[in-house]
Structures are given as structure tokens and as C-alpha cells.
CSV table of C-alpha atoms (C1' of nucleotides) and ligand atoms in Angstrom, one decimal:
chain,number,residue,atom,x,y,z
A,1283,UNK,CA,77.6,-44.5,-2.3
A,1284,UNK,CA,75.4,-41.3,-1.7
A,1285,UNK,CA,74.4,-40.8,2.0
A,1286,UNK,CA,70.8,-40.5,2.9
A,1287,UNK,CA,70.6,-36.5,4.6
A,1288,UNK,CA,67.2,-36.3,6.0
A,1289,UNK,CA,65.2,-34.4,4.2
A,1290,UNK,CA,65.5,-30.2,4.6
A,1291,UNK,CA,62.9,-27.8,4.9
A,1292,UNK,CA,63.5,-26.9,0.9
A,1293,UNK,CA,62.3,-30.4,0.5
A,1294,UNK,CA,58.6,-29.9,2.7
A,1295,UNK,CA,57.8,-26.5,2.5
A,1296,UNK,CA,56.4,-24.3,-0.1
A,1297,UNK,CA,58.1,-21.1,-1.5
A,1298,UNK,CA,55.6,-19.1,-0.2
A,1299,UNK,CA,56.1,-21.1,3.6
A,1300,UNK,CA,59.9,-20.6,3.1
A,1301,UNK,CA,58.9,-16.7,2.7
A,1302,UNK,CA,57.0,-16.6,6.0
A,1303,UNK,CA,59.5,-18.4,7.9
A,1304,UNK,CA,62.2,-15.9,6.2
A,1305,UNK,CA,60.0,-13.2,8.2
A,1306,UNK,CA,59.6,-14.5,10.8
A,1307,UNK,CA,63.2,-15.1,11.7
A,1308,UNK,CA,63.6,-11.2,10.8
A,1309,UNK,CA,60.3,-10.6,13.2
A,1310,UNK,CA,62.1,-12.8,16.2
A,1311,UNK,CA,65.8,-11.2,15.5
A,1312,UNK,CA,64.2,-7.5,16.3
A,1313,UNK,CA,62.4,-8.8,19.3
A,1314,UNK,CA,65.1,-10.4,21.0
A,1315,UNK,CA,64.6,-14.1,20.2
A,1316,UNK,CA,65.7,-16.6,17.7
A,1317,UNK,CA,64.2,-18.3,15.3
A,1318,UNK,CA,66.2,-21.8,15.4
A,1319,UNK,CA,65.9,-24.7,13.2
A,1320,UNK,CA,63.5,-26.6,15.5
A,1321,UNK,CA,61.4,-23.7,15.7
A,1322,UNK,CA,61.7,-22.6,12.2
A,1323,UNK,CA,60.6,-26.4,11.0
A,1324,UNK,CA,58.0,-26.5,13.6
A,1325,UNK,CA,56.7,-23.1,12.5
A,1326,UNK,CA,56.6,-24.7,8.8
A,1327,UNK,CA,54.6,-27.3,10.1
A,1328,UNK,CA,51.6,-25.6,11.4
A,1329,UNK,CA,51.8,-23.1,8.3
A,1330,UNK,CA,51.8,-25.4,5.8
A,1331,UNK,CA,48.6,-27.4,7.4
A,1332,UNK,CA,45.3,-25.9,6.3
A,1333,UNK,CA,43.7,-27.1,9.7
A,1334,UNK,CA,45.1,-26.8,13.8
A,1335,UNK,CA,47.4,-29.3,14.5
A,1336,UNK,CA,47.9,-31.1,17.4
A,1337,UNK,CA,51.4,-31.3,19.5
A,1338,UNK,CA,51.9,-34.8,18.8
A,1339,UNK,CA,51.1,-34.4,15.4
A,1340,UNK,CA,53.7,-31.9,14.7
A,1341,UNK,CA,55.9,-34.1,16.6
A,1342,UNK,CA,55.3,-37.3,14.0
A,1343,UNK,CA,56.1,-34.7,11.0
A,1344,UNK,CA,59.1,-33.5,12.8
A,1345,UNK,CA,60.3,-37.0,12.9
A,1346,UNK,CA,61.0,-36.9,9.8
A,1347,UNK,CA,63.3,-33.9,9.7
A,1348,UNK,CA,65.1,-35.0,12.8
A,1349,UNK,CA,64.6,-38.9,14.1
A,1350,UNK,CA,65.3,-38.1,17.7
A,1351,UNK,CA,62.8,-35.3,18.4
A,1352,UNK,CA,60.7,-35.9,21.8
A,1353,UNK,CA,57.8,-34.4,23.0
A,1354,UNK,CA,59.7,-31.4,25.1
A,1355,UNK,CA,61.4,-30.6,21.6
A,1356,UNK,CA,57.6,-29.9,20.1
A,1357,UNK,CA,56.5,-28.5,23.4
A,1358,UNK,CA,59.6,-25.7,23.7
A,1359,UNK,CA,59.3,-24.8,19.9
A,1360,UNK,CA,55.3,-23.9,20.6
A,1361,UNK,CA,56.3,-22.3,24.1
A,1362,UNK,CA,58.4,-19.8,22.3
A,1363,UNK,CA,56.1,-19.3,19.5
A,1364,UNK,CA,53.4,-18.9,21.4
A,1365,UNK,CA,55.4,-16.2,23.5
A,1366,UNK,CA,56.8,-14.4,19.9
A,1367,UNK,CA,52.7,-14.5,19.0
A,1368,UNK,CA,53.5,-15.8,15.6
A,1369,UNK,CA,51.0,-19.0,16.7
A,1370,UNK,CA,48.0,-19.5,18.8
A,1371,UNK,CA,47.0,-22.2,20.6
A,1372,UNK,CA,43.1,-23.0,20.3
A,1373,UNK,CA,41.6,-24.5,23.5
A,1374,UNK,CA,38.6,-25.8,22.2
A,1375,UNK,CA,40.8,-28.2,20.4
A,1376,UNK,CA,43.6,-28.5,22.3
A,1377,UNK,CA,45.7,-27.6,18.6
A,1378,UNK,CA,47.9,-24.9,17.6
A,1379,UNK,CA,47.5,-22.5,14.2
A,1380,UNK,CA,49.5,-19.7,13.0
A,1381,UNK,CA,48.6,-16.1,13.5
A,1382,UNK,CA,47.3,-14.4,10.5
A,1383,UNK,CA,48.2,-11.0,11.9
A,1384,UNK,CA,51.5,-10.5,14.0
A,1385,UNK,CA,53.9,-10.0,11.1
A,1386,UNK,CA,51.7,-7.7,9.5
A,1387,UNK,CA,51.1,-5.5,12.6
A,1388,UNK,CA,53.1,-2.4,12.7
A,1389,UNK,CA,52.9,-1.4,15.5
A,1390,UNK,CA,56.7,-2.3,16.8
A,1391,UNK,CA,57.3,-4.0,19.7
A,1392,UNK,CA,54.6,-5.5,22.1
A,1393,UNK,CA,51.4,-5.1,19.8
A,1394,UNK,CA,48.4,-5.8,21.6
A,1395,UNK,CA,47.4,-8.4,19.4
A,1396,UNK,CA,43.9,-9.5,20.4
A,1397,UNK,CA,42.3,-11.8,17.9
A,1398,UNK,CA,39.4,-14.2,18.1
A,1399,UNK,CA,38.6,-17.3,16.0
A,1400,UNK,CA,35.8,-19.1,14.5
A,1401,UNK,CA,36.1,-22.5,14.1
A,1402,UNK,CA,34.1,-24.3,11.8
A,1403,UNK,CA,32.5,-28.1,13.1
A,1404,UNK,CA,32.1,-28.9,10.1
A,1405,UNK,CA,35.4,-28.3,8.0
A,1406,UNK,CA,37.7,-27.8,11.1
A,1407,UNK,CA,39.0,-25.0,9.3
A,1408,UNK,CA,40.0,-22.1,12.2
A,1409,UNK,CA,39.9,-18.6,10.7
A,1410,UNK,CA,41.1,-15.5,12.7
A,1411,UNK,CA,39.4,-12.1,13.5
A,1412,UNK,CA,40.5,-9.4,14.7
A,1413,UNK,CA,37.4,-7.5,15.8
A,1414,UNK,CA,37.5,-4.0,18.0
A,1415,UNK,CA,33.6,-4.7,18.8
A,1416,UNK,CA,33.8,-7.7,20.5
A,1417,UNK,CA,37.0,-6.7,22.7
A,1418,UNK,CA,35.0,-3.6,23.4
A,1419,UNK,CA,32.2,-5.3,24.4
A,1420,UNK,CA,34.4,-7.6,26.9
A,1421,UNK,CA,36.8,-5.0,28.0
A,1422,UNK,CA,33.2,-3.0,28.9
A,1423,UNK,CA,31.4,-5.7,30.4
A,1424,UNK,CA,34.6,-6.5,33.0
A,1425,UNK,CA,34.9,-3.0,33.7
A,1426,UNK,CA,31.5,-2.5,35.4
A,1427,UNK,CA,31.7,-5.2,37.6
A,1428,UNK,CA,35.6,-4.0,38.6
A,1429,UNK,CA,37.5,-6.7,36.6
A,1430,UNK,CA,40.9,-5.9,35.1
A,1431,UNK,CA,40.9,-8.1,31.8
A,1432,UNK,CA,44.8,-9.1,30.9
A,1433,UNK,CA,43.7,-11.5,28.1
A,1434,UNK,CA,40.4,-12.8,26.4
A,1435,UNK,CA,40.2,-16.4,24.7
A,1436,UNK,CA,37.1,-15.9,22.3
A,1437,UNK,CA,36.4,-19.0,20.4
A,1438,UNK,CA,33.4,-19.5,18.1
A,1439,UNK,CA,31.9,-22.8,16.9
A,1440,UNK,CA,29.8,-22.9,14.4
A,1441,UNK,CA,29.5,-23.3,10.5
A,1442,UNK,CA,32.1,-21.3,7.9
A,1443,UNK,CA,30.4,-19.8,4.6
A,1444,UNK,CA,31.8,-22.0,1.9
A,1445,UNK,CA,30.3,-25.3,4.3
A,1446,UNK,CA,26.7,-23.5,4.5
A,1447,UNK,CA,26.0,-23.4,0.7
A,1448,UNK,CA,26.9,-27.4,0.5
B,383,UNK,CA,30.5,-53.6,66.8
B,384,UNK,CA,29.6,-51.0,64.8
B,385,UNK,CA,29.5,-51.1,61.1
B,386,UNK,CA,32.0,-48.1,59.1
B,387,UNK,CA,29.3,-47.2,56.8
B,388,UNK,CA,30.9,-45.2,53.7
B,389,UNK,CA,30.3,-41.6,54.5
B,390,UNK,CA,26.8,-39.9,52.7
B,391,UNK,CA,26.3,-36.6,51.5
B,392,UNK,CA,24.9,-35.7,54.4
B,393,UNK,CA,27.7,-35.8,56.0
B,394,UNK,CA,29.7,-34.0,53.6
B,395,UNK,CA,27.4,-31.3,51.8
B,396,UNK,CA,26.1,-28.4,53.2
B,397,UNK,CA,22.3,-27.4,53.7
B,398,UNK,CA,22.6,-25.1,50.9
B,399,UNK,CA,24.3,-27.2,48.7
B,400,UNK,CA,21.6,-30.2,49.3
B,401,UNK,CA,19.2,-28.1,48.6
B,402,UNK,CA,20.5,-27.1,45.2
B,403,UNK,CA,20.8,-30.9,44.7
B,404,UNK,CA,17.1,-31.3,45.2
B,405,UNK,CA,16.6,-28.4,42.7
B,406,UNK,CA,18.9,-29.6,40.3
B,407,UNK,CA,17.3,-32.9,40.8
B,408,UNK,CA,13.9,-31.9,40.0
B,409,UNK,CA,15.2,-29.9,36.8
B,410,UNK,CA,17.0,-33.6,35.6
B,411,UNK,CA,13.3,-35.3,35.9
B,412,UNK,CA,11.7,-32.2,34.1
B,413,UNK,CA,14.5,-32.6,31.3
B,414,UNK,CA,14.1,-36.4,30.5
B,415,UNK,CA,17.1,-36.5,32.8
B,416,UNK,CA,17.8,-38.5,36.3
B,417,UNK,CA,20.4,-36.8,38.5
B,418,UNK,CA,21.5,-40.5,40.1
B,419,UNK,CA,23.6,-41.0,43.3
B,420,UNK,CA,26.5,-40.9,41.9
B,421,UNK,CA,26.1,-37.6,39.5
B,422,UNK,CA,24.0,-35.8,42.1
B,423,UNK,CA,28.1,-36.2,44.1
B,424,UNK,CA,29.7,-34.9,41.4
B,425,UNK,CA,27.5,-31.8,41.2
B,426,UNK,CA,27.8,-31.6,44.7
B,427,UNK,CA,31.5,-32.1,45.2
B,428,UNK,CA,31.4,-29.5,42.4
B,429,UNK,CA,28.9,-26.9,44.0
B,430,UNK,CA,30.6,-26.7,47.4
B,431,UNK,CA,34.1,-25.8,45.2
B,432,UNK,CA,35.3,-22.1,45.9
B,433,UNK,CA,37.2,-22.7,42.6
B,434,UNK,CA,36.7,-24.9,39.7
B,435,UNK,CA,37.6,-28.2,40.2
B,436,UNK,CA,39.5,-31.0,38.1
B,437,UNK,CA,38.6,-34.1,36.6
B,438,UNK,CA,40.6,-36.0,39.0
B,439,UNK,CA,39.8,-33.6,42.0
B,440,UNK,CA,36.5,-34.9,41.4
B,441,UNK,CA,37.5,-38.5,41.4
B,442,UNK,CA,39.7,-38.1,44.5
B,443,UNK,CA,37.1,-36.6,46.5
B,444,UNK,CA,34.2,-38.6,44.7
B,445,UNK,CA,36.4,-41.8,46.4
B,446,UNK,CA,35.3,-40.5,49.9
B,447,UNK,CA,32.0,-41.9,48.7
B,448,UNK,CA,32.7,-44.6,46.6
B,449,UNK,CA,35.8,-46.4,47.0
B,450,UNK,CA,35.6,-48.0,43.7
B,451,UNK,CA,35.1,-44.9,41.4
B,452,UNK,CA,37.5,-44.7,38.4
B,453,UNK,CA,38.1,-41.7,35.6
B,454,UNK,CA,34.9,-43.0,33.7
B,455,UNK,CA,32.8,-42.9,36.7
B,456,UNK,CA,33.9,-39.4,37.0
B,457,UNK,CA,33.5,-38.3,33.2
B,458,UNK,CA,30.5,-39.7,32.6
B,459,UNK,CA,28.9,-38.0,35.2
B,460,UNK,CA,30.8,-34.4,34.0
B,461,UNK,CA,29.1,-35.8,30.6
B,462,UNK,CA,25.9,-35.8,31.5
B,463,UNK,CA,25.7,-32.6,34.2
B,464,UNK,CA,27.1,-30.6,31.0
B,465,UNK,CA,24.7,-31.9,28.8
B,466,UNK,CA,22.4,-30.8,31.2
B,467,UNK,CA,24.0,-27.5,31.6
B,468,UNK,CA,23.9,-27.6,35.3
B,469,UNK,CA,27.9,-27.1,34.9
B,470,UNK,CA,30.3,-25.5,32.6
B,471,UNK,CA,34.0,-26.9,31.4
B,472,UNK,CA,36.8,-23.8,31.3
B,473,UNK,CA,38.6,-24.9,28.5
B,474,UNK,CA,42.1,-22.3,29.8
B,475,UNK,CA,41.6,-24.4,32.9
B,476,UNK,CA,40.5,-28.1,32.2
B,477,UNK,CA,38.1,-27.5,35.3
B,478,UNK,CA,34.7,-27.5,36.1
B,479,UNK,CA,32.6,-25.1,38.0
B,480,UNK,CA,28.5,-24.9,38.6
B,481,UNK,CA,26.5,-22.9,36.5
B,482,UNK,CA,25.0,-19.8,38.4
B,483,UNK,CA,22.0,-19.3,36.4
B,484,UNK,CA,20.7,-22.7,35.0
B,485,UNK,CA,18.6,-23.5,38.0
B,486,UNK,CA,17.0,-19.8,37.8
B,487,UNK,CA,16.2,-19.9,33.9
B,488,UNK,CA,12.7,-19.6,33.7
B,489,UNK,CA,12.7,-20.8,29.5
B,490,UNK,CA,11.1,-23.8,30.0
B,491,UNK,CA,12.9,-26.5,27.8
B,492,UNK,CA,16.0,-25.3,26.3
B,493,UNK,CA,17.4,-22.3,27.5
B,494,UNK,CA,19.6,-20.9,25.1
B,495,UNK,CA,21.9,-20.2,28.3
B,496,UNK,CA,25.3,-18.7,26.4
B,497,UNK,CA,27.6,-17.5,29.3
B,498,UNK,CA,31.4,-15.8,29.5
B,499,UNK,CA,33.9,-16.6,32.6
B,500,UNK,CA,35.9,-14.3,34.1
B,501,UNK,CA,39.1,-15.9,35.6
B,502,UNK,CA,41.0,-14.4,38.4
B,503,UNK,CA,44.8,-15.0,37.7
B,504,UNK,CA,45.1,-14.3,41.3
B,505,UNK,CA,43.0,-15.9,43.7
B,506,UNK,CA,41.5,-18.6,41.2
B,507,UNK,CA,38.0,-17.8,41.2
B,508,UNK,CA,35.7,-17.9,38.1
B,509,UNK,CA,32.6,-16.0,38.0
B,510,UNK,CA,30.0,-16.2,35.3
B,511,UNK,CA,28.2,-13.3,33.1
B,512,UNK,CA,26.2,-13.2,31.4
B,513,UNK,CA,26.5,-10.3,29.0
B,514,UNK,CA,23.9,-9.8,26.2
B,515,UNK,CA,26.4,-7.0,24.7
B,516,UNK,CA,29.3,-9.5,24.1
B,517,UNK,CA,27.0,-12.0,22.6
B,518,UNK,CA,25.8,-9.5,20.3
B,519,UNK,CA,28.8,-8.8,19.3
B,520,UNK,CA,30.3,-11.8,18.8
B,521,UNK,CA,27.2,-12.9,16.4
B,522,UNK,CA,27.3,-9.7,14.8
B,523,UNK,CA,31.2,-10.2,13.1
B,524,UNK,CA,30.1,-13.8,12.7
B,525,UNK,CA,27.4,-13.2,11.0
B,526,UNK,CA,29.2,-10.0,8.2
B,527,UNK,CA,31.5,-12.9,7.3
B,528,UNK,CA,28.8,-15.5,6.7
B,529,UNK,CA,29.8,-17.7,9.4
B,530,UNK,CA,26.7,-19.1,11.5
B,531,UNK,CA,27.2,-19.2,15.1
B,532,UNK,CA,26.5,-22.4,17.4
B,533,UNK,CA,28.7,-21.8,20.8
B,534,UNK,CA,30.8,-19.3,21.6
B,535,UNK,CA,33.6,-20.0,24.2
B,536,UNK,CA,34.2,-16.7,26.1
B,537,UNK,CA,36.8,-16.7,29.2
B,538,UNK,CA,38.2,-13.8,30.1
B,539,UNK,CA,41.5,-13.7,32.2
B,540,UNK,CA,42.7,-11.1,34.7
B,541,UNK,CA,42.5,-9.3,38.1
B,542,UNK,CA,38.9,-9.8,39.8
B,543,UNK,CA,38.0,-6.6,41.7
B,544,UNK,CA,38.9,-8.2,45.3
B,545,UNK,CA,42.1,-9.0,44.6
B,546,UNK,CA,43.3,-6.0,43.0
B,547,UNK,CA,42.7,-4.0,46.8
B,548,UNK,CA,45.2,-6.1,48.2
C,769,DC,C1',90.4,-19.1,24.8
C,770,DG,C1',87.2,-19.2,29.0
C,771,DC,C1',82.9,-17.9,30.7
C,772,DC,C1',78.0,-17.5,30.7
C,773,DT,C1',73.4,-18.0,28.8
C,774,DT,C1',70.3,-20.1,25.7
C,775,DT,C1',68.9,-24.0,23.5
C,776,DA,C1',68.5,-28.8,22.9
C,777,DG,C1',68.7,-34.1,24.0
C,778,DT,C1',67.1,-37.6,26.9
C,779,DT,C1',64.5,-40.2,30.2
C,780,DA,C1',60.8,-40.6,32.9
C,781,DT,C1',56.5,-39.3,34.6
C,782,DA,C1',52.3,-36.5,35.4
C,783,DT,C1',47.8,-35.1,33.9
C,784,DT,C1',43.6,-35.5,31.3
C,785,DA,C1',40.4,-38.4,28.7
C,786,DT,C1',38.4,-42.4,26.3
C,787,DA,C1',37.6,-47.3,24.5
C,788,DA,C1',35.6,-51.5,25.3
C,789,DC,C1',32.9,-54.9,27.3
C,790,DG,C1',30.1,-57.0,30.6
C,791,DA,C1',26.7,-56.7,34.5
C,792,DC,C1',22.8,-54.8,36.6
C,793,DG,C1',18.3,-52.8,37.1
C,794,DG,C1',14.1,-50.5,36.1
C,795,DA,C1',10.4,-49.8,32.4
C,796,DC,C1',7.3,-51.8,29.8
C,797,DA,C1',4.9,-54.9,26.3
C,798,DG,C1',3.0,-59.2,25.8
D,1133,DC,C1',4.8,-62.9,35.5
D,1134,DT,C1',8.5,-62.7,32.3
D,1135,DG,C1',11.3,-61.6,28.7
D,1136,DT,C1',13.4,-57.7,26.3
D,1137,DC,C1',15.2,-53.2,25.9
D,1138,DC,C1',17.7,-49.4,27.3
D,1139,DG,C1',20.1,-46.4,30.3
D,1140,DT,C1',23.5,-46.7,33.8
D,1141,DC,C1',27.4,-48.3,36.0
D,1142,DG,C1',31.8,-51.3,37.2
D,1143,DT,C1',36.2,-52.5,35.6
D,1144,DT,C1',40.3,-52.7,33.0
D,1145,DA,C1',43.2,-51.0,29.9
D,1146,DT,C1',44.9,-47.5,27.1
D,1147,DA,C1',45.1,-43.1,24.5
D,1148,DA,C1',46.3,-38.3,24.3
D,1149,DT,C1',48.3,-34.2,26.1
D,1150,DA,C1',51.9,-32.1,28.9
D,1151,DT,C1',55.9,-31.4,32.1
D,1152,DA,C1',59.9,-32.4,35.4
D,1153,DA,C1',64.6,-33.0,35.8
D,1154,DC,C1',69.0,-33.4,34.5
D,1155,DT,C1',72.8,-33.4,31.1
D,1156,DA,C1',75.0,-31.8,27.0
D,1157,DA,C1',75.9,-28.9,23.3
D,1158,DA,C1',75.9,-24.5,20.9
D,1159,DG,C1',76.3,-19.7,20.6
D,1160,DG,C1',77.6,-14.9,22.2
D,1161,DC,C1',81.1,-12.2,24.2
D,1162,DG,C1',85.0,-10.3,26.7
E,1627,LIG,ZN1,47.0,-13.8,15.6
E,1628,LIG,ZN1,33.7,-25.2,7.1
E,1629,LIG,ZN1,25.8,-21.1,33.4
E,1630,LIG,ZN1,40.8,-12.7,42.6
DNA sequence: CGCCTTTAGTTATATTATAACGACGGACAG
DNA sequence: CTGTCCGTCGTTATAATATAACTAAAGGCG
């Protein structure tokens, strides 16, 4: 009789997913991390949703790759992926998204990536921006009153384009 | 014998804090709001803070005063001093601290009141600005994308000035 | 192979937040 | 006065998010 595998990543993910992953796996190898099946389908997970996902979500579509994962096998992958910058966790909503930016930046090793992200009530879709004028405008403000900024969490609500015109 | 009356803010709070209470009070009625007992604790338990304060700081402290007070008692009172705006919620710290400049606004009805934290990674604190230049920016690169604005969620992590002489 | 470090499995628990329902009390119309 | 309405609160249970602690396996390396 044929054995039931569990289902592979070539079985959930798109080609152009399977692409990024492929990257990324390149982006973690020349920074001194690995990008190991847990983490890889975990990755997969949050690129292939259109929206932030939750932990426990992820962990319910990771079930289904492997039947034992746990919460601290969801929580480890998005530890380290957080730390590699190839996802970002949105506070607002207490969900995780991929970054649009790190494995384009070219700058090698330790970019500054500083992004923020509009979220739209309406959609939930999270979009990221990367924009010098707003990071100015914080990095200038906490300099006059003597603050030294390591990190900014910018998160705007509000309405995307494409829900306005409906 | 004498009876072991629960302890009342008076007892706890001090004259400064009270009479922020009786300010903040006087706002609620002007608002279509009533700062009750058990909120005007919250906010108190919540003013006299050096730091912000969690949900269930709240509660254990709130329990001083009412020995029957569960997470609901607590939230709904959080609820409504937010929708007041009389506090804020830092989402990087699932805490709560008083708002600095509420009680000064002199908008009657609906202050736009759109504030950024700084949080010190060292001794805790959270201090609130309220920087025209950051707003500006941030509606500006909403706005060249089409996105309309609502709330922005600005918290800015580092090294306050004090702790960076030590 | 033998050793060490990183990663993962497993169980339990901590922390934060909300659902649901009934009781109580003041405001107010009749 | 009295009945109704509505905002508030008490109470219990549970949901949702996150971590601690310990063990086992896997991978890199001499
Ligand atoms: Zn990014
Ligand atoms: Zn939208
Ligand atoms: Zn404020
Ligand atoms: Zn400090």
C-alpha cells in the first residue's frame, strides 16, 4: 500500500514562495544562521498569507506539515526570523508579516533596516515603508530632548487606497 | 472593637495625585463621561506609577481596595480611561501610563491629542511628545501613497538622557 | 569516532484579554 | 410613585498569546 508522507512544502507553497525561501536560506547562510525546515515552512507560511498572521495561527498550518509542532516550535522559528529581519512582528496586532525589504538591501551585513507600516482597518492588509522623512523627523525630535533612539515602532492605522474608492 | 475598614484612596494617593483625580473627574462629566470609584483607582493606581504599569499590576494593586476585583473590573476600567484619553496603552510594552497633556488641552470636545513615547531600555520610563514634525511626516508618506491616516502608533525605544550619564 | 553547539521535542505554566450573564442603581417618562 | 431603560459592575469561565525548563536529537569539527 502507498504510505501517507505529510505533505512537503512543494505541495503548499507557490513557485514564486519556493523562490523567496530559496533566498532566504542564501541570505541566512552569509549571515551566520540557518534556515532549517521549521523555519523555512514557517517563513512560507507568513509569505504565502496576504494578511499578518497570528502565532497560533501559523502553528495550526504547521500542523499540517508536522503533527507534533507546539507552541515553542512557532515561537523559536519567529524568534530567529525576527532576529535575521526577514519578518516583522506588528504590535498593534499582535501578528507577524514578512519584510518587503531585507533581501533586497545591499548593504551587507547589519543594514539598518528601519521600516514603518500602514495598516489598513478596513482590509487588514499591512504594507511596508521605508521612509527617510519620518525617521528623520524621530531621530530629530529624540535628539533635542537628549534621547538616544536604538529602534522606532511606527505603526499607522487608517484606510489603504484601493478600500477608499469602494 | 474597631472595624478594618478597606483602605481609601486617601490613604494611598498622594495630594497631587487626588487632585489630578478631581481634574480628571471634572473632564469625565464635561465629556458625557463619569470617572466612578472604581476607574477614578485605576487612574490613580496608574498616575502615582514611575513606570507604566500592567493589566494585572493594576488588578493586584486595585485588590488593596477592593478585594473582589477580577481582570474585567480592571479592563473595563483601562476601556473606558482610554476612550477618554486620560491614558495611553504602549503596545512594545502591554502597559499603561497617564497621559501628560489631556488634562491641559484647551480644544474643547475632542482633541485631536496624537502623541509618540519614548521608552527608556534602561531605567523603564516612558515619556510622552508630542512632536508636530513627526506627525507631519508620517501623514505626509501616507498621504503620497493614497493611504488616509486615523492613528498613528509611535514608540520610540532607546537610552533617555539620564541614564546615558551613568 | 568523540566532543561541542545548535536546534528541536515535550510538558507545563505564565501572562494578557474577553465572553457571557445576571444584578444593581440612577435617570426619567408617564 | 413606579415601571422601564441604560450604564455600570460582580462573577465565573475561558480564550489568546507567550515562555520556562528539561531532554533529546542533529549537525559541525577535530
Ligand atoms: Zn522590512
Ligand atoms: Zn484596505
Ligand atoms: Zn497623551
Ligand atoms: Zn532611563
Amino acid at each position: 500500500m502507498l504510505t501517507t508522507a505529510p505533505p512537503t512544502e512543494r505541495d503548499q507553497f507557490s513557485p514564486g514562495t519556493r523562490q523567496l525561501l530559496d533566498r532566504a536560506s542564501a541570505y541566512c547562510a552569509a549571515h551566520a544562521g540557518r534556515l532549517t525546515e521549521t523555519r523555512r515552512l514557517v517563513l512560507g507560511l507568513i509569505t504565502e498569507a496576504s494578511k499578518p498572521v497570528g502565532a497560533y495561527d501559523i502553528l495550526d498550518h504547521l500542523r499540517s506539515f508536522q503533527k507534533n509542532a507546539a507552541p515553542p516550535t512557532v515561537y523559536r522559528a519567529l524568534d530567529f526570523l525576527l532576529a535575521q529581519g526577514l519578518i516583522h512582528r506588528i504590535e498593534r496586532l499582535t501578528a507577524f508579516v514578512g519584510c518587503a525589504h531585507r533581501l533586497d538591501c545591499t548593504h551587507e551585513g547589519g543594514c539598518g533596516h528601519r521600516a514603518q507600516f500602514l495598516i489598513c482597518s478596513v482590509c487588514g492588509t499591512v504594507s511596508e515603508l521605508e521612509e527617510p522623512g519620518i525617521a528623520r523627523a524621530i531621530h530629530d525630535a529624540a535628539k533635542a530632548i537628549g534621547f538616544r533612539p536604538s529602534h522606532a515602532t511606527v505603526e499607522i492605522e487608517g484606510v489603504c487606497a484601493q478600500c477608499q474608492t469602494r
